[in-house]
Coordinates of C-alpha atoms in Angstrom, one line a residue:
M1 CA 0.0 0.0 0.0
V2 CA 2.8 2.4 0.9
H3 CA 4.6 1.5 -2.3
A4 CA 1.5 2.2 -4.3
L5 CA 1.1 5.6 -2.7
D6 CA 4.7 6.5 -3.4
L7 CA 4.3 5.6 -7.0
L8 CA 1.1 7.7 -7.2
N9 CA 2.9 10.7 -5.6
A10 CA 5.9 10.3 -8.0
H11 CA 3.6 10.0 -11.0
I12 CA 1.6 13.1 -10.2
A13 CA 4.7 15.1 -9.2
D14 CA 6.1 14.4 -12.6
S15 CA 3.0 15.6 -14.4
F16 CA 1.7 19.0 -15.2
V17 CA -0.3 19.0 -12.0
G18 CA 2.9 18.5 -10.0
R19 CA 4.8 21.3 -11.8
Y20 CA 1.8 23.7 -11.5
F21 CA 1.5 23.2 -7.7
R22 CA 5.3 22.8 -7.2
L23 CA 5.1 19.4 -5.6
E24 CA 8.3 17.8 -4.4
G25 CA 9.9 15.9 -7.2
S26 CA 8.2 18.0 -9.9
G27 CA 11.5 19.6 -11.0
H28 CA 10.1 23.1 -10.5
A29 CA 12.8 25.6 -9.5
K30 CA 10.6 26.5 -6.5
E31 CA 9.2 23.1 -5.6
R32 CA 8.0 22.9 -2.0
V33 CA 9.9 20.5 0.0
G34 CA 7.8 17.8 1.6
S35 CA 4.7 18.4 -0.5
R36 CA 3.1 15.2 -1.8
F37 CA -0.2 14.7 -3.5
T38 CA -1.7 12.2 -1.0
T39 CA -0.5 14.3 1.9
E40 CA -2.2 17.4 0.4
I41 CA -5.5 15.4 0.1
R42 CA -5.3 14.3 3.7
A43 CA -4.5 17.9 4.8
G44 CA -7.5 19.3 2.9
I45 CA -9.9 16.9 4.5
T46 CA -8.3 17.7 7.9
T47 CA -8.8 21.4 7.4
W48 CA -12.5 20.8 6.9
V49 CA -13.4 18.3 9.5
R50 CA -10.6 18.0 12.1
R51 CA -9.0 20.0 14.8
L52 CA -5.3 20.8 15.0
T53 CA -3.2 18.2 16.8
P54 CA -2.8 19.9 20.2
V55 CA 0.5 21.0 21.5
M56 CA 2.1 21.4 24.9
R57 CA 3.7 24.6 26.2
A58 CA 5.0 22.6 29.2
P59 CA 4.5 19.2 30.6
T60 CA 2.1 20.5 33.2
K61 CA 0.0 22.7 30.9
P62 CA -2.9 21.6 28.6
R63 CA -2.4 21.7 24.9
N64 CA -3.9 24.3 22.6
T65 CA -6.4 23.3 20.0
Q66 CA -8.1 24.8 16.9
A67 CA -11.4 23.8 15.4
A68 CA -11.8 22.7 11.8
M69 CA -13.9 24.7 9.4
A70 CA -17.1 22.6 9.0
Y71 CA -18.8 24.2 11.9
I72 CA -19.0 27.6 10.1
I73 CA -21.8 26.3 7.8
S74 CA -24.4 26.1 10.6
V75 CA -22.9 28.8 12.8
N76 CA -22.8 31.4 10.0
A77 CA -26.4 30.7 8.9
S78 CA -27.6 30.8 12.5
I79 CA -26.0 34.2 13.1
I80 CA -26.9 36.0 9.9
S81 CA -30.5 34.7 9.9
D82 CA -30.9 36.6 13.2
S83 CA -30.9 39.8 11.1
G84 CA -34.2 38.6 9.5
G85 CA -32.7 38.7 6.0
T86 CA -35.2 39.9 3.4
C87 CA -38.2 39.1 5.6
V88 CA -40.6 41.9 6.5
C89 CA -42.6 42.0 9.7
P90 CA -46.3 42.0 8.6
T91 CA -47.2 44.2 11.6
P92 CA -45.9 47.7 12.3
D93 CA -44.4 46.4 15.6
F94 CA -41.1 44.6 16.1
C95 CA -41.4 40.8 15.4
P96 CA -39.6 38.8 18.2
T97 CA -39.1 35.1 17.6
G98 CA -42.3 33.2 18.3
T99 CA -44.7 36.1 18.0
N100 CA -45.6 35.9 14.3
A101 CA -45.8 32.5 12.6
E102 CA -45.5 34.0 9.1
Y103 CA -42.4 35.9 9.9
D104 CA -40.8 33.0 11.7
S105 CA -41.4 30.8 8.7
C106 CA -39.7 33.4 6.5
V107 CA -36.7 33.6 8.8
N108 CA -36.4 29.8 8.7
D109 CA -36.4 29.9 4.9
V110 CA -33.6 32.5 5.1
R111 CA -31.6 30.3 7.4
N112 CA -32.0 27.4 5.0
D113 CA -30.8 29.6 2.1
L114 CA -27.8 30.7 4.1
I115 CA -26.8 27.1 4.8
T116 CA -26.5 26.6 1.0
S117 CA -24.9 30.0 0.4
T118 CA -22.3 29.5 3.2
A119 CA -21.3 26.1 1.9
A120 CA -21.3 27.3 -1.8
I121 CA -19.2 30.5 -1.3
S122 CA -16.8 28.6 1.0
A123 CA -16.3 26.0 -1.7
L124 CA -15.8 28.6 -4.4
A125 CA -13.4 30.8 -2.4
S126 CA -11.3 27.9 -1.0
F127 CA -11.0 26.3 -4.5
L128 CA -9.9 29.6 -6.1
M129 CA -7.4 30.3 -3.3
G130 CA -5.8 26.9 -3.9
F131 CA -6.0 26.9 -7.7
L132 CA -4.9 30.5 -8.4
A133 CA -2.8 31.4 -5.4
N134 CA -1.4 27.9 -4.6
L135 CA -1.8 28.4 -0.9
P136 CA -3.1 25.8 1.6
V137 CA -5.6 28.3 3.1
G138 CA -9.4 27.7 3.5
M139 CA -11.9 30.5 3.0
A140 CA -15.3 31.0 4.5
P141 CA -17.5 33.8 5.9
G142 CA -15.6 35.0 9.0
L143 CA -16.8 34.8 12.6
G144 CA -16.8 38.3 14.1
L145 CA -17.6 40.0 10.8
N146 CA -20.8 38.0 10.5
A147 CA -21.7 39.0 14.1
Y148 CA -20.9 42.6 13.4
F149 CA -22.9 42.5 10.1
T150 CA -25.9 41.0 11.9
Y151 CA -26.1 42.6 15.3
S152 CA -24.4 46.0 14.8
I153 CA -25.2 46.9 11.2
V154 CA -28.5 45.2 10.3
G155 CA -29.7 44.6 13.8
Y156 CA -31.7 41.8 15.3
H157 CA -34.6 41.2 13.0
G158 CA -33.7 44.3 11.1
Q159 CA -33.7 46.8 13.9
G160 CA -30.2 48.3 13.1
L161 CA -28.7 51.1 11.1
I162 CA -29.4 49.8 7.6
T163 CA -31.4 47.1 5.9
Y164 CA -30.0 43.6 5.1
R165 CA -30.1 44.5 1.4
E166 CA -28.1 47.7 1.9
A167 CA -25.6 45.9 4.1
L168 CA -25.0 43.3 1.3
A169 CA -24.4 46.2 -1.1
A170 CA -21.8 47.6 1.2
V171 CA -20.1 44.2 1.4
F172 CA -20.2 43.9 -2.4
L173 CA -18.6 47.3 -2.9
E174 CA -16.0 46.5 -0.2
G175 CA -14.9 43.5 -2.3
W176 CA -14.1 45.5 -5.4
I177 CA -12.4 48.2 -3.3
F178 CA -10.2 45.4 -1.8
F179 CA -9.5 44.2 -5.3
L180 CA -8.0 47.6 -6.4
L181 CA -6.1 48.0 -3.1
S182 CA -4.6 44.5 -3.5
L183 CA -3.6 45.1 -7.1
F184 CA -1.5 48.2 -6.1
G185 CA -0.1 46.7 -2.9
L186 CA -2.0 49.2 -0.7
R187 CA -3.7 46.5 1.4
Q188 CA -0.5 45.4 3.0
W189 CA 0.5 49.1 3.5
L190 CA -2.8 50.0 5.2
V191 CA -2.6 47.2 7.8
R192 CA 0.8 48.4 9.0
L193 CA -0.7 51.8 9.8
I194 CA -2.3 50.4 12.9
P195 CA 0.0 49.9 15.9
N196 CA 0.7 46.2 16.6
S197 CA -0.9 46.2 20.1
L198 CA -4.2 47.5 18.6
I199 CA -4.1 44.9 15.9
L200 CA -3.8 42.2 18.6
A201 CA -6.5 43.9 20.7
V202 CA -9.0 44.0 17.9
G203 CA -8.7 40.2 17.5
A204 CA -9.1 39.6 21.2
G205 CA -12.1 42.0 21.3
I206 CA -13.8 40.2 18.5
G207 CA -13.2 37.0 20.5
L208 CA -15.0 38.4 23.5
F209 CA -17.8 39.7 21.1
I210 CA -18.3 36.2 19.6
A211 CA -18.2 34.6 23.1
F212 CA -20.9 37.1 24.3
I213 CA -23.1 36.2 21.4
G214 CA -22.6 32.5 22.2
L215 CA -23.8 33.1 25.7
S216 CA -26.8 35.4 24.7
S217 CA -29.9 34.7 22.7
G218 CA -27.8 33.9 19.6
G219 CA -26.5 30.8 21.3
L220 CA -27.0 29.3 24.8
F221 CA -29.2 32.1 26.1
V222 CA -27.4 32.1 29.5
I223 CA -27.4 35.9 29.2
G224 CA -30.6 37.9 28.5
G225 CA -31.9 41.5 28.7
D226 CA -32.6 43.3 31.9
T227 CA -34.8 46.4 32.3
V228 CA -32.5 47.7 35.1
N229 CA -29.0 46.5 34.4
F230 CA -29.3 46.2 30.6
V231 CA -27.8 42.7 30.9
G232 CA -28.9 39.9 33.2
L233 CA -29.4 36.2 33.5
G234 CA -31.5 34.4 30.8
G235 CA -32.3 30.8 30.3
C236 CA -36.0 31.0 30.8
T237 CA -38.6 29.5 28.6
T238 CA -40.8 31.6 26.2
A239 CA -43.7 31.5 28.7
N240 CA -41.6 33.2 31.3
Q241 CA -40.3 36.1 29.1
L242 CA -41.7 39.6 29.4
P243 CA -44.5 40.5 27.0
N244 CA -43.2 42.2 23.8
L245 CA -39.6 41.9 25.1
S246 CA -37.9 39.0 23.6
N247 CA -35.1 37.4 25.6
Y248 CA -36.1 39.4 28.8
C249 CA -36.9 36.9 31.6
N250 CA -39.6 37.7 34.0
N251 CA -38.8 34.8 36.3
A252 CA -37.5 31.2 36.3
V253 CA -34.1 32.1 35.0
L254 CA -31.6 29.4 34.0
R255 CA -34.4 26.8 33.9
N256 CA -34.6 26.2 30.1
P257 CA -33.5 22.6 29.4
T258 CA -32.1 23.5 26.0
M259 CA -29.7 25.9 27.6
W260 CA -28.3 23.1 29.9
L261 CA -28.1 20.7 27.0
G262 CA -26.0 23.2 25.1
I263 CA -23.8 23.9 28.1
F264 CA -23.0 20.3 28.9
L265 CA -22.9 18.7 25.5
G266 CA -21.9 21.6 23.3
G267 CA -19.7 23.3 25.9
I268 CA -18.2 21.2 28.7
L269 CA -18.1 17.9 26.7
T270 CA -16.4 19.7 23.8
V271 CA -13.7 21.2 26.0
L272 CA -13.1 17.8 27.6
L273 CA -12.7 16.2 24.2
M274 CA -10.2 19.0 23.3
L275 CA -8.3 18.3 26.5
Y276 CA -8.0 14.7 25.5
R277 CA -7.0 15.4 21.9
V278 CA -10.1 13.9 20.4
R279 CA -10.3 14.8 16.7
G280 CA -13.2 17.0 15.6
A281 CA -14.0 18.0 19.2
I282 CA -16.1 21.1 18.4
L283 CA -17.9 19.3 15.5
I284 CA -18.7 16.3 17.7
G285 CA -20.1 18.6 20.4
I286 CA -22.4 20.4 17.9
F287 CA -23.7 17.2 16.4
L288 CA -24.2 15.4 19.7
T289 CA -26.3 18.3 21.0
S290 CA -28.3 18.4 17.7
I291 CA -28.9 14.6 17.7
V292 CA -30.3 14.8 21.2
S293 CA -32.6 17.7 20.1
W294 CA -34.0 16.0 17.0
P295 CA -36.5 13.5 18.6
R296 CA -39.9 15.1 18.9
S297 CA -42.0 15.3 22.1
T298 CA -39.0 15.9 24.4
P299 CA -38.3 19.0 26.5
V300 CA -35.3 19.8 24.4
T301 CA -36.7 19.1 20.9
Y302 CA -35.9 21.4 18.1
F303 CA -39.1 20.4 16.3
P304 CA -42.1 21.3 18.4
H305 CA -45.5 20.3 17.3
T306 CA -46.3 23.6 15.7
E307 CA -46.8 24.7 12.2
L308 CA -43.2 25.9 12.0
G309 CA -41.9 22.8 13.8
D310 CA -43.7 20.5 11.3
E311 CA -42.3 22.4 8.4
M312 CA -38.7 22.2 9.8
F313 CA -39.1 18.5 10.6
D314 CA -40.4 17.7 7.1
Y315 CA -37.3 19.4 5.6
F316 CA -35.0 17.6 8.0
K317 CA -36.3 14.2 6.9
Q318 CA -35.1 14.8 3.4
V319 CA -31.5 14.4 4.7
V320 CA -29.9 14.7 1.2
T321 CA -31.2 17.3 -1.2
F322 CA -30.3 20.5 -2.9
H323 CA -31.9 23.6 -1.4
P324 CA -31.9 26.5 -4.0
I325 CA -31.1 29.9 -2.7
Q326 CA -34.3 31.9 -3.1
R327 CA -34.7 34.6 -0.5
V328 CA -31.1 35.9 -0.3
L329 CA -29.7 35.5 -3.8
N330 CA -28.8 38.8 -5.5
V331 CA -31.0 41.0 -3.3
L332 CA -28.6 43.9 -3.0
D333 CA -30.0 47.4 -2.6
Y334 CA -27.4 49.8 -4.1
H335 CA -28.5 52.7 -1.9
Y336 CA -25.1 54.3 -1.6
G337 CA -26.6 57.7 -0.9
N338 CA -27.3 56.6 2.7
G339 CA -24.4 57.8 4.9
R340 CA -24.9 54.8 7.2
V341 CA -24.0 52.5 4.3
W342 CA -20.6 54.2 4.0
Y343 CA -20.1 53.9 7.7
A344 CA -20.6 50.2 7.5
L345 CA -18.5 50.0 4.4
V346 CA -15.5 51.7 6.0
T347 CA -15.7 49.5 9.0
F348 CA -15.9 46.3 6.9
I349 CA -12.9 47.4 5.0
Y350 CA -10.6 48.0 7.9
V351 CA -11.6 45.1 10.0
D352 CA -11.4 42.8 7.1
I353 CA -8.0 44.1 6.2
L354 CA -6.7 43.3 9.7
D355 CA -8.4 39.9 9.7
T356 CA -7.5 38.5 6.3
T357 CA -4.0 40.1 5.9
G358 CA -2.9 38.9 9.4
T359 CA -4.3 35.4 8.8
L360 CA -2.7 35.0 5.4
Y361 CA 0.7 36.2 6.7
S362 CA 0.5 33.8 9.7
M363 CA -0.5 30.8 7.6
A364 CA 2.2 31.5 5.0
K365 CA 4.8 31.6 7.8
F366 CA 3.4 28.5 9.4
A367 CA 3.8 26.7 6.0
N368 CA 7.3 28.2 5.6
L369 CA 6.2 30.0 2.4
R370 CA 7.2 33.5 3.6
D371 CA 10.4 35.2 2.5
P372 CA 12.5 36.2 5.5
I373 CA 13.9 39.3 3.7
T374 CA 10.8 40.9 2.1
M375 CA 8.4 39.5 4.7
D376 CA 6.0 38.7 1.8
F377 CA 4.8 35.3 0.7
E378 CA 4.4 33.7 -2.7
N379 CA 1.4 34.9 -4.8
S380 CA 0.4 37.4 -2.2
T381 CA -1.3 39.7 -4.6
I382 CA -3.2 36.9 -6.2
A383 CA -4.3 35.7 -2.8
Y384 CA -5.6 39.1 -1.8
C385 CA -7.4 39.5 -5.1
V386 CA -9.1 36.0 -4.6
D387 CA -10.2 37.1 -1.2
A388 CA -11.6 40.4 -2.6
F389 CA -13.5 38.6 -5.4
S390 CA -14.9 36.1 -2.9
I391 CA -16.2 38.9 -0.7
S392 CA -18.2 40.3 -3.6
M393 CA -19.5 36.9 -4.7
G394 CA -20.5 36.2 -1.1
A395 CA -22.5 39.3 -1.0
L396 CA -24.4 38.2 -4.1
M397 CA -25.2 35.0 -2.2
G398 CA -26.4 36.8 0.8
T399 CA -23.6 36.4 3.3
S400 CA -21.2 38.6 5.2
P401 CA -17.5 39.1 4.1
V402 CA -15.5 36.0 3.3
T403 CA -12.0 35.7 4.9
A404 CA -9.1 33.4 5.3
F405 CA -9.5 31.0 8.2
I406 CA -6.9 30.5 10.9
E407 CA -8.3 26.9 11.1
S408 CA -6.2 26.3 7.9
A409 CA -3.4 25.6 10.4
T410 CA -5.1 22.2 10.9
G411 CA -4.3 21.2 7.3
I412 CA -0.8 22.8 7.3
S413 CA 0.1 20.8 10.5
E414 CA -0.9 17.6 8.6
G415 CA 1.7 18.5 5.8
G416 CA -0.4 20.7 3.5
K417 CA 1.9 23.1 1.6
T418 CA 0.2 23.7 -1.7
G419 CA -3.1 24.9 -3.1
I420 CA -4.3 21.3 -3.5
T421 CA -5.1 21.4 0.3
A422 CA -7.4 24.3 -0.1
M423 CA -9.0 22.8 -3.2
V424 CA -9.8 19.6 -1.3
T425 CA -11.3 21.7 1.5
G426 CA -13.4 23.5 -1.1
L427 CA -14.6 20.2 -2.5
C428 CA -15.7 19.1 1.0
F429 CA -17.7 22.3 1.3
F430 CA -19.3 21.6 -2.1
V431 CA -20.4 18.1 -1.0
S432 CA -21.9 19.6 2.1
V433 CA -24.3 21.7 0.0
F434 CA -26.3 18.6 -0.6
F435 CA -26.6 17.9 3.1
A436 CA -28.3 21.2 3.8
P437 CA -31.3 19.5 5.7
I438 CA -28.8 18.2 8.3
F439 CA -27.0 21.5 8.8
A440 CA -30.3 23.4 8.8
S441 CA -31.5 21.3 11.7
I442 CA -28.7 22.3 14.1
P443 CA -30.2 24.6 16.8
S444 CA -28.5 27.7 18.0
Y445 CA -28.0 26.3 21.5
A446 CA -25.9 23.5 19.8
T447 CA -23.5 26.1 18.3
G448 CA -23.4 28.5 21.3
G449 CA -20.7 26.5 23.1
A450 CA -18.7 26.5 19.9
L451 CA -18.9 30.3 19.7
V452 CA -17.6 30.7 23.3
I453 CA -14.7 28.2 22.7
V454 CA -13.7 29.9 19.4
G455 CA -13.9 33.3 21.1
S456 CA -11.6 32.1 23.8
L457 CA -9.1 31.0 21.2
M458 CA -9.2 34.4 19.5
A459 CA -8.7 36.1 22.9
R460 CA -5.3 34.5 23.3
N461 CA -3.9 37.4 21.3
V462 CA -3.7 39.4 24.5
R463 CA -0.6 37.5 25.4
E464 CA 1.4 39.3 22.8
V465 CA 0.2 42.8 23.7
N466 CA 3.0 45.0 25.1
W467 CA 1.7 45.3 28.7
D468 CA 5.0 46.8 29.9
Y469 CA 4.3 50.3 28.5
V470 CA 1.0 52.0 29.4
G471 CA 1.0 53.9 26.0
D472 CA 0.5 50.5 24.3
S473 CA -1.4 48.6 26.9
L474 CA -4.2 51.0 27.8
P475 CA -5.3 51.6 24.2
A476 CA -5.3 47.9 23.7
F477 CA -7.4 47.4 26.8
V478 CA -9.8 50.1 25.8
T479 CA -10.2 48.4 22.4
I480 CA -10.8 44.9 23.9
L481 CA -13.3 46.4 26.3
M482 CA -15.3 48.5 23.8
V483 CA -15.8 45.9 21.1
P484 CA -18.1 43.6 23.1
L485 CA -19.7 46.4 25.3
T486 CA -20.7 48.5 22.3
Y487 CA -21.6 45.4 20.1
N488 CA -19.5 47.3 17.5
I489 CA -16.0 46.5 16.2
A490 CA -15.7 50.0 14.7
Y491 CA -16.3 51.8 18.0
G492 CA -13.7 49.6 19.7
L493 CA -11.1 50.4 17.0
I494 CA -11.9 54.1 17.0
A495 CA -11.7 54.2 20.8
G496 CA -8.3 52.4 20.8
V497 CA -6.8 54.6 18.0
G498 CA -8.0 57.7 19.8
T499 CA -6.6 56.7 23.1
Y500 CA -3.3 55.7 21.4
A501 CA -3.0 59.0 19.7
V502 CA -3.5 61.0 22.9
L503 CA -1.2 58.8 25.1
N504 CA 1.6 58.8 22.6
G505 CA 1.0 62.1 20.8
I506 CA 1.3 64.3 23.9
P507 CA 4.6 62.8 25.1
W508 CA 6.0 63.1 21.6
V509 CA 5.1 66.8 21.5
L510 CA 6.6 67.4 24.9
M511 CA 9.8 65.5 23.9
K512 CA 10.2 67.6 20.8
V513 CA 9.4 70.9 22.6
S514 CA 11.8 70.2 25.5
G515 CA 14.6 69.0 23.2
G516 CA 14.3 65.4 24.5
R517 CA 14.4 66.3 28.2
I518 CA 10.8 65.5 29.1
V519 CA 10.1 61.9 28.3
P520 CA 8.4 59.0 30.2
P521 CA 10.9 57.1 32.2
N522 CA 10.1 53.8 30.5
M523 CA 9.5 55.1 27.0
H524 CA 12.2 52.8 25.7
M525 CA 9.8 49.9 26.4
R526 CA 7.2 51.1 23.9
E527 CA 6.6 49.3 20.6
E528 CA 8.1 51.1 17.6
W529 CA 5.4 52.3 15.2
I530 CA 6.8 52.8 11.7
I531 CA 4.7 53.8 8.7
P532 CA 6.1 51.7 5.8
Q533 CA 7.2 53.7 2.8
H534 CA 5.8 51.5 0.0
M535 CA 5.0 47.9 -0.7
A536 CA 4.4 47.9 -4.5
P537 CA 3.5 44.5 -5.9
Y538 CA 5.9 42.7 -8.2
W539 CA 3.9 43.4 -11.4
L540 CA 3.9 47.1 -10.6
R541 CA 7.6 47.2 -9.9
R542 CA 8.3 45.6 -13.2
I543 CA 6.1 48.1 -15.1
L544 CA 8.0 50.9 -13.3
G545 CA 11.3 49.3 -14.2
R546 CA 12.2 48.4 -10.6
S547 CA 13.0 45.2 -8.9
D548 CA 13.4 45.0 -5.1
T549 CA 14.4 48.5 -4.0
Y550 CA 16.8 49.8 -1.4
D551 CA 14.0 51.6 0.4
D552 CA 12.0 48.3 0.8
F553 CA 14.9 46.7 2.7
E554 CA 15.7 49.9 4.6
M555 CA 12.1 50.0 5.8
E556 CA 12.4 46.4 7.1
G557 CA 15.5 47.4 9.0
R558 CA 14.1 50.5 10.6
S559 CA 10.9 48.8 11.7
G560 CA 12.8 46.0 13.2
Q561 CA 11.1 43.4 11.0
G562 CA 13.0 40.8 9.0
V563 CA 16.7 41.0 8.6
V564 CA 18.7 44.2 8.5
V565 CA 20.6 44.4 5.2
D566 CA 23.3 47.0 5.5
V567 CA 24.2 47.9 1.9
P568 CA 25.9 51.1 0.9
R569 CA 24.0 53.0 -1.8
S570 CA 27.2 53.2 -3.8
Q571 CA 27.3 49.5 -4.2
S572 CA 26.4 48.0 -7.6
Q573 CA 23.2 46.2 -8.2
S574 CA 24.9 42.9 -8.6
Q575 CA 26.9 43.4 -5.3
Y576 CA 23.6 44.4 -3.6
E577 CA 21.8 41.3 -4.8
A578 CA 24.7 39.1 -3.7
N579 CA 24.6 40.7 -0.2
V580 CA 20.8 40.1 0.0
Y581 CA 21.2 36.5 -1.1
E582 CA 23.9 35.9 1.5
T583 CA 21.8 37.4 4.2
R584 CA 18.8 35.3 3.1
T585 CA 21.0 32.1 3.1
Q586 CA 22.2 32.9 6.6
Q587 CA 18.7 33.5 7.8
T588 CA 17.3 30.3 6.4
A589 CA 20.3 28.0 6.8
S590 CA 19.0 26.3 9.9
P591 CA 15.7 27.9 10.8
E592 CA 13.6 26.5 13.5
P593 CA 10.5 25.1 11.8
E594 CA 7.4 27.0 12.6
L595 CA 5.6 23.8 13.3
E596 CA 8.1 23.0 16.1
K597 CA 7.5 26.4 17.6
Y598 CA 3.8 25.7 17.5
R599 CA 4.3 22.4 19.2
R600 CA 6.0 24.2 22.0
G601 CA 2.9 26.4 22.4
D602 CA 4.2 29.5 20.7
S603 CA 1.5 31.3 18.8
L604 CA 1.5 31.8 15.1
S605 CA 3.2 35.1 14.3
S606 CA 1.7 37.9 12.3
P607 CA 3.8 40.4 10.3
A608 CA 3.5 42.9 13.1
S609 CA 4.2 40.4 15.9
P610 CA 6.6 41.3 18.7
R611 CA 8.7 38.3 17.5
Y612 CA 10.0 40.5 14.7
R613 CA 10.7 43.5 16.7

């Protein structure tokens, strides 16, 4: 069997496929060492359905884990359908869940549509990322952005700033703006304008935001509304909620059996499985909770004996079918004259820049595909353009922005190094389109625990914040705090940037005015913030008649990123290139594999990580 697999790998490596994807043994000048066809297939399946093999920081500490991508199908549909989609309340009043059968049926149809659209756009985006950019990175609608799209922009059942249709139009335009920014290399430049501590804080704040949603009515319903304290305990049944105030408990809090089912099976059991390195822990927790909720006539059933429950159960019994996208396909409202649409657009742009750019850099380094000199990775411009195109196509299918998934580390840890990994992941998403009845029958309390767990994984970014200097730590803390409390990523980022400008701008002015005499005692501990000069993509440098420029490498040296290349300007181009080659050789002669760092428990590094400072 092993011999047959070796023959298969050798045959494919020697073919056009092997040369295109730069498999080991293909003879390509830049073939990727260790890449084999069968390994790529296994890695692609792993990215979709498995968790990352956990790693130990120390013998006495538990290992860190990541979830695979399959859970996003049901989670994304559950979150975005809370916006109400294209459904219109037939009464002039707000339509909470359970108060209007016609509206509830429409929202259920929207959720079924979003199951199909999430799987379809994830399949398309992942396949294109693998085929065109040759990167082992899976793509899907991002957690955090979908929550912001639903609860901050559109609002619960359409009670937000703009309509669902207008929000999709903003996402559609965002994709094409990203496409232009990516072509001219401005996307990488923009992400470096934000101080590193704030970049890390935004990720942690989004993690808390997601966890809060998982605990609230969008998940377990442990937290509900409160007429006095704004937030209080939830977990009551519909009969014990205040009239006309959905998710506000009048009494009998924490007595809903579905909440406890989600806590124990979807939460505690999932974490225990992760502790014991069980593969697919989060997915197992979600499906176990769902399976328990599927039988009818039980206190925790997802299919009550109502008109809507009968409709949902009839759809569930189909098991395998294709559900066409009807209510959310191409429903954009290009009402760009509304100022609130532009507010949403700007926020989507900057948050998505931070999210996708940071993830792609991290995954490229994890797979040893990033150049230690330029700090860029192969086909970066194509990868950003694929992401931008996928964002716009996702909007046409009715979903929030598509982004690169950090869960791609699962496949990379299994040996994925080429785009074949991402293409296989895309194929798995495509197959899941035909199992829409199963994914549509996963209740929100089954995914609530997963949201809390994923949020905790995202919150680990706080470890890399520079807590030693208050000018860096306080803005980061304000950002982390404001994102979940305001239900708005933009407000958190604005608060953090404003705090950073004040705490660092005033000392800078005093230092300049006093000639360097009035400075904070520990100012040397702050993180350097360097605005990069330019990061023109390769195709643009060729048009302008330039290759790698001196300024590019000087920028790396001043910012403390990469390797400092000390080359006199009087040196010839050939001498300059020889010096760069020698420096690169010394840098990569015996590098510590990124996977080994991860097995020790070190986090994956972003381009602005303190590791490079």
